[in-house]
Amino acid sequence: AQTVTQSQPEMSVQEAETVTLSCTYDTSESDYYLFWYKQPPSRQMILVIRQEAYKQQNATENRFSVNFQKAAKSFSLKISDSQLGDAAMYFCAYRSSGNQFYFGTGTSLTVIP
Amino acid sequence: SAVISQKPSRDICQRGTSLTIQCQVDSQVTMMFWYRQQPGQSLTLIATANQGSEATYESGFVIDKFPISRPNLTFSTLTVSNMSPEDSSIYLCSGIGAIPNTEAFFGQGTRLTVV
């Protein structure tokens, strides 16, 4: 079974600075999809960024980018120019070829003004 | 991506009663899932809702406690039956489309408190 590990339960960053959230996963599949979700106190899960495993190029969405290392099974999220609205719980997720989703335990991000 | 409307957003219920949570999707989805989430923790999959057939439950969850219906491709319900305080949690529904690289999208969640 696939597992997703987020080793940082809590992180903090100064406003306007950069922070990196870590994620590793374990799988025997070659084709899969990876996601980062943000969950603010409102509870709504919001997609931040996605990465297809077959793509070598790292995905980027405005201030959010990933460092995808397929051989190392690592998928970290970098948030640049952090804003107060980035404060939330962040979940790394893996979508298997069988359409099951596996979520990490989450990283709580605090943005310090 | 699709939008899921989930209701109620929160409820406080007496132990021994049942609560039905509804999720309506604005487009057809191939798969729908129900999760439970304790505040500040990750999502635990309860079951996969299958259209027109019995849901597929994960270990530790049973149909008698969490009956699920999915009469069509855009609607599903989860009932939390014979509730106890241990059932207090956030319940989330989720759906995915047929295209492999698309994300899962989520309802707004239901915060359930059992007293």
PDB file of C-alpha atoms in Angstrom:
ATOM      1  CA  ALA A   1       0.000   0.000   0.000  1.00  0.00           C
ATOM      2  CA  GLN A   2       1.063   3.518  -0.649  1.00  0.00           C
ATOM      3  CA  THR A   3       2.088   5.697   2.263  1.00  0.00           C
ATOM      4  CA  VAL A   4       2.638   9.419   2.442  1.00  0.00           C
ATOM      5  CA  THR A   5       4.832  10.948   5.125  1.00  0.00           C
ATOM      6  CA  GLN A   6       5.048  14.548   6.228  1.00  0.00           C
ATOM      7  CA  SER A   7       7.752  14.814   8.852  1.00  0.00           C
ATOM      8  CA  GLN A   8       7.052  18.405   9.885  1.00  0.00           C
ATOM      9  CA  PRO A   9       3.914  18.663  12.054  1.00  0.00           C
ATOM     10  CA  GLU A  10       4.398  22.428  12.389  1.00  0.00           C
ATOM     11  CA  MET A  11       6.300  25.082  10.491  1.00  0.00           C
ATOM     12  CA  SER A  12       6.487  28.845  10.748  1.00  0.00           C
ATOM     13  CA  VAL A  13       7.675  31.524   8.362  1.00  0.00           C
ATOM     14  CA  GLN A  14       8.040  35.268   8.446  1.00  0.00           C
ATOM     15  CA  GLU A  15       5.774  37.163   6.135  1.00  0.00           C
ATOM     16  CA  ALA A  16       7.420  37.694   2.713  1.00  0.00           C
ATOM     17  CA  GLU A  17       9.950  34.920   3.353  1.00  0.00           C
ATOM     18  CA  THR A  18      10.172  31.481   1.773  1.00  0.00           C
ATOM     19  CA  VAL A  19       9.301  28.172   3.390  1.00  0.00           C
ATOM     20  CA  THR A  20       9.584  24.578   2.219  1.00  0.00           C
ATOM     21  CA  LEU A  21       7.278  21.794   3.369  1.00  0.00           C
ATOM     22  CA  SER A  22       8.523  18.233   3.040  1.00  0.00           C
ATOM     23  CA  CYS A  23       6.736  15.145   1.793  1.00  0.00           C
ATOM     24  CA  THR A  24       7.930  11.657   0.998  1.00  0.00           C
ATOM     25  CA  TYR A  25       5.928   8.715  -0.260  1.00  0.00           C
ATOM     26  CA  ASP A  26       6.326   5.039  -0.825  1.00  0.00           C
ATOM     27  CA  THR A  27       4.992   3.274  -3.894  1.00  0.00           C
ATOM     28  CA  SER A  28       5.767   0.554  -6.378  1.00  0.00           C
ATOM     29  CA  GLU A  29       3.776   2.237  -9.149  1.00  0.00           C
ATOM     30  CA  SER A  30       5.414   4.106 -11.991  1.00  0.00           C
ATOM     31  CA  ASP A  31       2.418   6.246 -12.958  1.00  0.00           C
ATOM     32  CA  TYR A  32       0.760   8.299 -10.281  1.00  0.00           C
ATOM     33  CA  TYR A  33      -0.125  11.856  -9.372  1.00  0.00           C
ATOM     34  CA  LEU A  34       0.890  14.021  -6.473  1.00  0.00           C
ATOM     35  CA  PHE A  35      -0.896  16.991  -4.968  1.00  0.00           C
ATOM     36  CA  TRP A  36      -0.573  19.562  -2.259  1.00  0.00           C
ATOM     37  CA  TYR A  37      -3.765  20.694  -0.580  1.00  0.00           C
ATOM     38  CA  LYS A  38      -4.330  23.603   1.762  1.00  0.00           C
ATOM     39  CA  GLN A  39      -6.934  23.448   4.500  1.00  0.00           C
ATOM     40  CA  PRO A  40      -7.587  26.741   6.302  1.00  0.00           C
ATOM     41  CA  PRO A  41      -9.712  26.914   9.463  1.00  0.00           C
ATOM     42  CA  SER A  42     -12.796  27.037   7.242  1.00  0.00           C
ATOM     43  CA  ARG A  43     -12.164  23.287   6.647  1.00  0.00           C
ATOM     44  CA  GLN A  44     -12.422  23.609   2.868  1.00  0.00           C
ATOM     45  CA  MET A  45      -9.700  21.562   1.177  1.00  0.00           C
ATOM     46  CA  ILE A  46      -8.168  23.660  -1.590  1.00  0.00           C
ATOM     47  CA  LEU A  47      -5.849  22.354  -4.277  1.00  0.00           C
ATOM     48  CA  VAL A  48      -2.535  24.193  -4.269  1.00  0.00           C
ATOM     49  CA  ILE A  49      -0.560  22.372  -6.932  1.00  0.00           C
ATOM     50  CA  ARG A  50      -0.374  19.046  -8.803  1.00  0.00           C
ATOM     51  CA  GLN A  51       2.452  17.022 -10.323  1.00  0.00           C
ATOM     52  CA  GLU A  52       2.263  14.122 -12.750  1.00  0.00           C
ATOM     53  CA  ALA A  53       4.917  11.508 -12.038  1.00  0.00           C
ATOM     54  CA  TYR A  54       5.825  11.123 -15.702  1.00  0.00           C
ATOM     55  CA  LYS A  55       6.736  14.798 -15.976  1.00  0.00           C
ATOM     56  CA  GLN A  56      10.287  15.673 -15.040  1.00  0.00           C
ATOM     57  CA  GLN A  57       9.601  19.390 -14.919  1.00  0.00           C
ATOM     58  CA  ASN A  58       8.603  20.679 -11.513  1.00  0.00           C
ATOM     59  CA  ALA A  59       5.138  22.216 -11.336  1.00  0.00           C
ATOM     60  CA  THR A  60       4.748  25.893 -10.520  1.00  0.00           C
ATOM     61  CA  GLU A  61       1.658  27.923  -9.632  1.00  0.00           C
ATOM     62  CA  ASN A  62       2.452  31.564  -8.941  1.00  0.00           C
ATOM     63  CA  ARG A  63       4.201  31.661  -5.537  1.00  0.00           C
ATOM     64  CA  PHE A  64       3.959  27.888  -5.099  1.00  0.00           C
ATOM     65  CA  SER A  65       6.383  25.420  -6.604  1.00  0.00           C
ATOM     66  CA  VAL A  66       7.412  21.841  -6.000  1.00  0.00           C
ATOM     67  CA  ASN A  67      10.675  19.965  -5.963  1.00  0.00           C
ATOM     68  CA  PHE A  68       9.773  16.535  -7.311  1.00  0.00           C
ATOM     69  CA  GLN A  69      12.469  13.909  -6.962  1.00  0.00           C
ATOM     70  CA  LYS A  70      10.971  10.706  -8.354  1.00  0.00           C
ATOM     71  CA  ALA A  71      13.883   8.422  -7.565  1.00  0.00           C
ATOM     72  CA  ALA A  72      13.973   9.656  -3.991  1.00  0.00           C
ATOM     73  CA  LYS A  73      10.147   9.625  -3.794  1.00  0.00           C
ATOM     74  CA  SER A  74      10.192  13.153  -2.494  1.00  0.00           C
ATOM     75  CA  PHE A  75       7.707  15.933  -3.234  1.00  0.00           C
ATOM     76  CA  SER A  76       8.340  19.153  -1.327  1.00  0.00           C
ATOM     77  CA  LEU A  77       6.343  22.371  -1.585  1.00  0.00           C
ATOM     78  CA  LYS A  78       8.020  25.762  -1.649  1.00  0.00           C
ATOM     79  CA  ILE A  79       6.012  28.850  -0.812  1.00  0.00           C
ATOM     80  CA  SER A  80       7.680  32.093  -1.824  1.00  0.00           C
ATOM     81  CA  ASP A  81       6.835  35.572  -0.550  1.00  0.00           C
ATOM     82  CA  SER A  82       4.660  34.081   2.193  1.00  0.00           C
ATOM     83  CA  GLN A  83       1.454  35.904   2.974  1.00  0.00           C
ATOM     84  CA  LEU A  84      -0.773  35.861   6.042  1.00  0.00           C
ATOM     85  CA  GLY A  85      -3.424  34.079   4.014  1.00  0.00           C
ATOM     86  CA  ASP A  86      -1.059  31.144   3.491  1.00  0.00           C
ATOM     87  CA  ALA A  87      -1.497  30.121   7.118  1.00  0.00           C
ATOM     88  CA  ALA A  88      -3.252  26.755   7.061  1.00  0.00           C
ATOM     89  CA  MET A  89      -2.807  23.029   7.317  1.00  0.00           C
ATOM     90  CA  TYR A  90      -1.052  21.621   4.262  1.00  0.00           C
ATOM     91  CA  PHE A  91      -1.552  18.031   3.131  1.00  0.00           C
ATOM     92  CA  CYS A  92       0.517  16.111   0.630  1.00  0.00           C
ATOM     93  CA  ALA A  93      -1.553  13.596  -1.330  1.00  0.00           C
ATOM     94  CA  TYR A  94      -0.901  10.703  -3.679  1.00  0.00           C
ATOM     95  CA  ARG A  95      -3.379   9.490  -6.304  1.00  0.00           C
ATOM     96  CA  SER A  96      -2.809   5.897  -7.317  1.00  0.00           C
ATOM     97  CA  SER A  97      -3.529   4.291 -10.647  1.00  0.00           C
ATOM     98  CA  GLY A  98      -6.560   2.759  -8.941  1.00  0.00           C
ATOM     99  CA  ASN A  99      -7.898   6.240  -8.142  1.00  0.00           C
ATOM    100  CA  GLN A 100      -7.357   5.952  -4.421  1.00  0.00           C
ATOM    101  CA  PHE A 101      -6.044   8.982  -2.579  1.00  0.00           C
ATOM    102  CA  TYR A 102      -3.551   8.762   0.257  1.00  0.00           C
ATOM    103  CA  PHE A 103      -2.932  11.750   2.479  1.00  0.00           C
ATOM    104  CA  GLY A 104      -0.032  12.681   4.699  1.00  0.00           C
ATOM    105  CA  THR A 105      -0.513  13.685   8.305  1.00  0.00           C
ATOM    106  CA  GLY A 106      -0.312  17.364   7.474  1.00  0.00           C
ATOM    107  CA  THR A 107       1.903  20.329   8.284  1.00  0.00           C
ATOM    108  CA  SER A 108       0.467  23.281  10.149  1.00  0.00           C
ATOM    109  CA  LEU A 109       1.948  26.472   8.717  1.00  0.00           C
ATOM    110  CA  THR A 110       2.015  29.681  10.733  1.00  0.00           C
ATOM    111  CA  VAL A 111       2.864  32.962   9.033  1.00  0.00           C
ATOM    112  CA  ILE A 112       4.384  35.536  11.352  1.00  0.00           C
ATOM    113  CA  PRO A 113       3.636  39.178  10.529  1.00  0.00           C
TER     114      PRO A 113
ATOM    115  CA  SER B   1     -13.068  21.470 -11.348  1.00  0.00           C
ATOM    116  CA  ALA B   2     -16.400  20.474  -9.890  1.00  0.00           C
ATOM    117  CA  VAL B   3     -18.043  22.019  -6.854  1.00  0.00           C
ATOM    118  CA  ILE B   4     -19.495  19.932  -4.044  1.00  0.00           C
ATOM    119  CA  SER B   5     -22.166  21.364  -1.788  1.00  0.00           C
ATOM    120  CA  GLN B   6     -22.168  19.588   1.549  1.00  0.00           C
ATOM    121  CA  LYS B   7     -24.723  20.038   4.284  1.00  0.00           C
ATOM    122  CA  PRO B   8     -25.186  20.523   7.103  1.00  0.00           C
ATOM    123  CA  SER B   9     -22.012  22.457   7.805  1.00  0.00           C
ATOM    124  CA  ARG B  10     -22.271  21.649  11.490  1.00  0.00           C
ATOM    125  CA  ASP B  11     -24.613  19.988  13.922  1.00  0.00           C
ATOM    126  CA  ILE B  12     -24.896  19.114  17.569  1.00  0.00           C
ATOM    127  CA  CYS B  13     -26.692  15.820  18.159  1.00  0.00           C
ATOM    128  CA  GLN B  14     -27.851  13.743  21.071  1.00  0.00           C
ATOM    129  CA  ARG B  15     -26.225  10.386  21.612  1.00  0.00           C
ATOM    130  CA  GLY B  16     -28.231   7.498  20.206  1.00  0.00           C
ATOM    131  CA  THR B  17     -29.633   9.531  17.321  1.00  0.00           C
ATOM    132  CA  SER B  18     -28.604   9.517  13.651  1.00  0.00           C
ATOM    133  CA  LEU B  19     -27.479  12.268  11.306  1.00  0.00           C
ATOM    134  CA  THR B  20     -27.495  12.190   7.515  1.00  0.00           C
ATOM    135  CA  ILE B  21     -24.960  14.295   5.636  1.00  0.00           C
ATOM    136  CA  GLN B  22     -25.608  15.146   2.012  1.00  0.00           C
ATOM    137  CA  CYS B  23     -23.248  15.994  -0.830  1.00  0.00           C
ATOM    138  CA  GLN B  24     -24.392  17.349  -4.173  1.00  0.00           C
ATOM    139  CA  VAL B  25     -21.922  17.734  -7.031  1.00  0.00           C
ATOM    140  CA  ASP B  26     -22.486  20.181  -9.849  1.00  0.00           C
ATOM    141  CA  SER B  27     -21.246  17.695 -12.454  1.00  0.00           C
ATOM    142  CA  GLN B  28     -20.910  13.957 -12.845  1.00  0.00           C
ATOM    143  CA  VAL B  29     -18.056  12.320 -11.003  1.00  0.00           C
ATOM    144  CA  THR B  30     -16.791   8.780 -11.337  1.00  0.00           C
ATOM    145  CA  MET B  31     -15.963   8.171  -7.710  1.00  0.00           C
ATOM    146  CA  MET B  32     -17.053   9.678  -4.419  1.00  0.00           C
ATOM    147  CA  PHE B  33     -15.438   9.187  -1.061  1.00  0.00           C
ATOM    148  CA  TRP B  34     -16.333   9.864   2.545  1.00  0.00           C
ATOM    149  CA  TYR B  35     -13.665  10.819   5.075  1.00  0.00           C
ATOM    150  CA  ARG B  36     -13.501  11.490   8.777  1.00  0.00           C
ATOM    151  CA  GLN B  37     -11.060  14.045  10.138  1.00  0.00           C
ATOM    152  CA  GLN B  38     -10.258  14.914  13.717  1.00  0.00           C
ATOM    153  CA  PRO B  39      -9.330  18.601  14.084  1.00  0.00           C
ATOM    154  CA  GLY B  40      -5.677  19.140  13.246  1.00  0.00           C
ATOM    155  CA  GLN B  41      -5.239  15.629  11.924  1.00  0.00           C
ATOM    156  CA  SER B  42      -5.236  13.876   8.588  1.00  0.00           C
ATOM    157  CA  LEU B  43      -8.135  12.394   6.668  1.00  0.00           C
ATOM    158  CA  THR B  44      -9.276   8.843   7.346  1.00  0.00           C
ATOM    159  CA  LEU B  45     -11.186   7.175   4.526  1.00  0.00           C
ATOM    160  CA  ILE B  46     -14.489   5.726   5.662  1.00  0.00           C
ATOM    161  CA  ALA B  47     -15.749   4.320   2.379  1.00  0.00           C
ATOM    162  CA  THR B  48     -15.977   4.691  -1.360  1.00  0.00           C
ATOM    163  CA  ALA B  49     -19.520   5.409  -2.499  1.00  0.00           C
ATOM    164  CA  ASN B  50     -20.459   3.339  -5.544  1.00  0.00           C
ATOM    165  CA  GLN B  51     -23.322   4.365  -7.766  1.00  0.00           C
ATOM    166  CA  GLY B  52     -26.257   2.003  -7.526  1.00  0.00           C
ATOM    167  CA  SER B  53     -24.479  -0.529  -5.340  1.00  0.00           C
ATOM    168  CA  GLU B  54     -23.204  -0.984  -1.831  1.00  0.00           C
ATOM    169  CA  ALA B  55     -20.353   1.218  -0.711  1.00  0.00           C
ATOM    170  CA  THR B  56     -16.885  -0.216  -0.180  1.00  0.00           C
ATOM    171  CA  TYR B  57     -15.855   0.252   3.434  1.00  0.00           C
ATOM    172  CA  GLU B  58     -12.390   0.563   4.891  1.00  0.00           C
ATOM    173  CA  SER B  59     -11.217  -1.521   7.794  1.00  0.00           C
ATOM    174  CA  GLY B  60     -12.823  -0.368  11.008  1.00  0.00           C
ATOM    175  CA  PHE B  61     -15.945   1.051   9.381  1.00  0.00           C
ATOM    176  CA  VAL B  62     -19.154  -0.899   8.859  1.00  0.00           C
ATOM    177  CA  ILE B  63     -22.323  -0.343   6.904  1.00  0.00           C
ATOM    178  CA  ASP B  64     -24.603  -0.585   9.926  1.00  0.00           C
ATOM    179  CA  LYS B  65     -22.842   2.344  11.547  1.00  0.00           C
ATOM    180  CA  PHE B  66     -22.186   4.422   8.423  1.00  0.00           C
ATOM    181  CA  PRO B  67     -24.761   3.589   5.749  1.00  0.00           C
ATOM    182  CA  ILE B  68     -24.009   5.333   2.474  1.00  0.00           C
ATOM    183  CA  SER B  69     -26.175   5.903  -0.534  1.00  0.00           C
ATOM    184  CA  ARG B  70     -25.265   7.067  -4.014  1.00  0.00           C
ATOM    185  CA  PRO B  71     -28.348   6.963  -6.226  1.00  0.00           C
ATOM    186  CA  ASN B  72     -26.712   8.790  -9.142  1.00  0.00           C
ATOM    187  CA  LEU B  73     -23.424  10.282 -10.319  1.00  0.00           C
ATOM    188  CA  THR B  74     -23.947  13.632  -8.616  1.00  0.00           C
ATOM    189  CA  PHE B  75     -25.326  12.860  -5.155  1.00  0.00           C
ATOM    190  CA  SER B  76     -24.374  10.878  -2.074  1.00  0.00           C
ATOM    191  CA  THR B  77     -25.323  10.679   1.564  1.00  0.00           C
ATOM    192  CA  LEU B  78     -23.563   9.397   4.658  1.00  0.00           C
ATOM    193  CA  THR B  79     -25.527   8.556   7.783  1.00  0.00           C
ATOM    194  CA  VAL B  80     -23.846   8.369  11.153  1.00  0.00           C
ATOM    195  CA  SER B  81     -26.071   6.000  13.111  1.00  0.00           C
ATOM    196  CA  ASN B  82     -26.639   5.499  16.821  1.00  0.00           C
ATOM    197  CA  MET B  83     -24.156   8.240  17.592  1.00  0.00           C
ATOM    198  CA  SER B  84     -21.865   8.380  20.584  1.00  0.00           C
ATOM    199  CA  PRO B  85     -19.449  11.146  21.640  1.00  0.00           C
ATOM    200  CA  GLU B  86     -16.648   9.215  19.904  1.00  0.00           C
ATOM    201  CA  ASP B  87     -18.316  10.025  16.592  1.00  0.00           C
ATOM    202  CA  SER B  88     -17.674  13.729  17.120  1.00  0.00           C
ATOM    203  CA  SER B  89     -15.501  14.711  14.194  1.00  0.00           C
ATOM    204  CA  ILE B  90     -15.395  16.473  10.858  1.00  0.00           C
ATOM    205  CA  TYR B  91     -16.858  14.517   7.973  1.00  0.00           C
ATOM    206  CA  LEU B  92     -15.822  15.323   4.416  1.00  0.00           C
ATOM    207  CA  CYS B  93     -17.079  14.107   1.087  1.00  0.00           C
ATOM    208  CA  SER B  94     -14.878  14.106  -1.965  1.00  0.00           C
ATOM    209  CA  GLY B  95     -15.164  13.316  -5.645  1.00  0.00           C
ATOM    210  CA  ILE B  96     -12.906  12.690  -8.585  1.00  0.00           C
ATOM    211  CA  GLY B  97     -13.542  12.821 -12.314  1.00  0.00           C
ATOM    212  CA  ALA B  98     -12.587  10.351 -14.983  1.00  0.00           C
ATOM    213  CA  ILE B  99      -9.454  12.155 -16.143  1.00  0.00           C
ATOM    214  CA  PRO B 100      -6.463  10.563 -14.360  1.00  0.00           C
ATOM    215  CA  ASN B 101      -4.494  13.657 -13.494  1.00  0.00           C
ATOM    216  CA  THR B 102      -7.279  15.625 -11.961  1.00  0.00           C
ATOM    217  CA  GLU B 103      -7.388  16.357  -8.310  1.00  0.00           C
ATOM    218  CA  ALA B 104      -9.951  15.264  -5.793  1.00  0.00           C
ATOM    219  CA  PHE B 105     -12.340  18.052  -4.850  1.00  0.00           C
ATOM    220  CA  PHE B 106     -14.053  18.352  -1.544  1.00  0.00           C
ATOM    221  CA  GLY B 107     -17.189  19.481   0.155  1.00  0.00           C
ATOM    222  CA  GLN B 108     -16.982  22.098   2.862  1.00  0.00           C
ATOM    223  CA  GLY B 109     -17.101  19.515   5.621  1.00  0.00           C
ATOM    224  CA  THR B 110     -19.571  18.807   8.405  1.00  0.00           C
ATOM    225  CA  ARG B 111     -18.494  19.409  11.967  1.00  0.00           C
ATOM    226  CA  LEU B 112     -20.424  16.954  14.131  1.00  0.00           C
ATOM    227  CA  THR B 113     -20.592  17.176  17.899  1.00  0.00           C
ATOM    228  CA  VAL B 114     -22.348  14.423  19.831  1.00  0.00           C
ATOM    229  CA  VAL B 115     -23.427  15.229  23.365  1.00  0.00           C
TER     230      VAL B 115
END
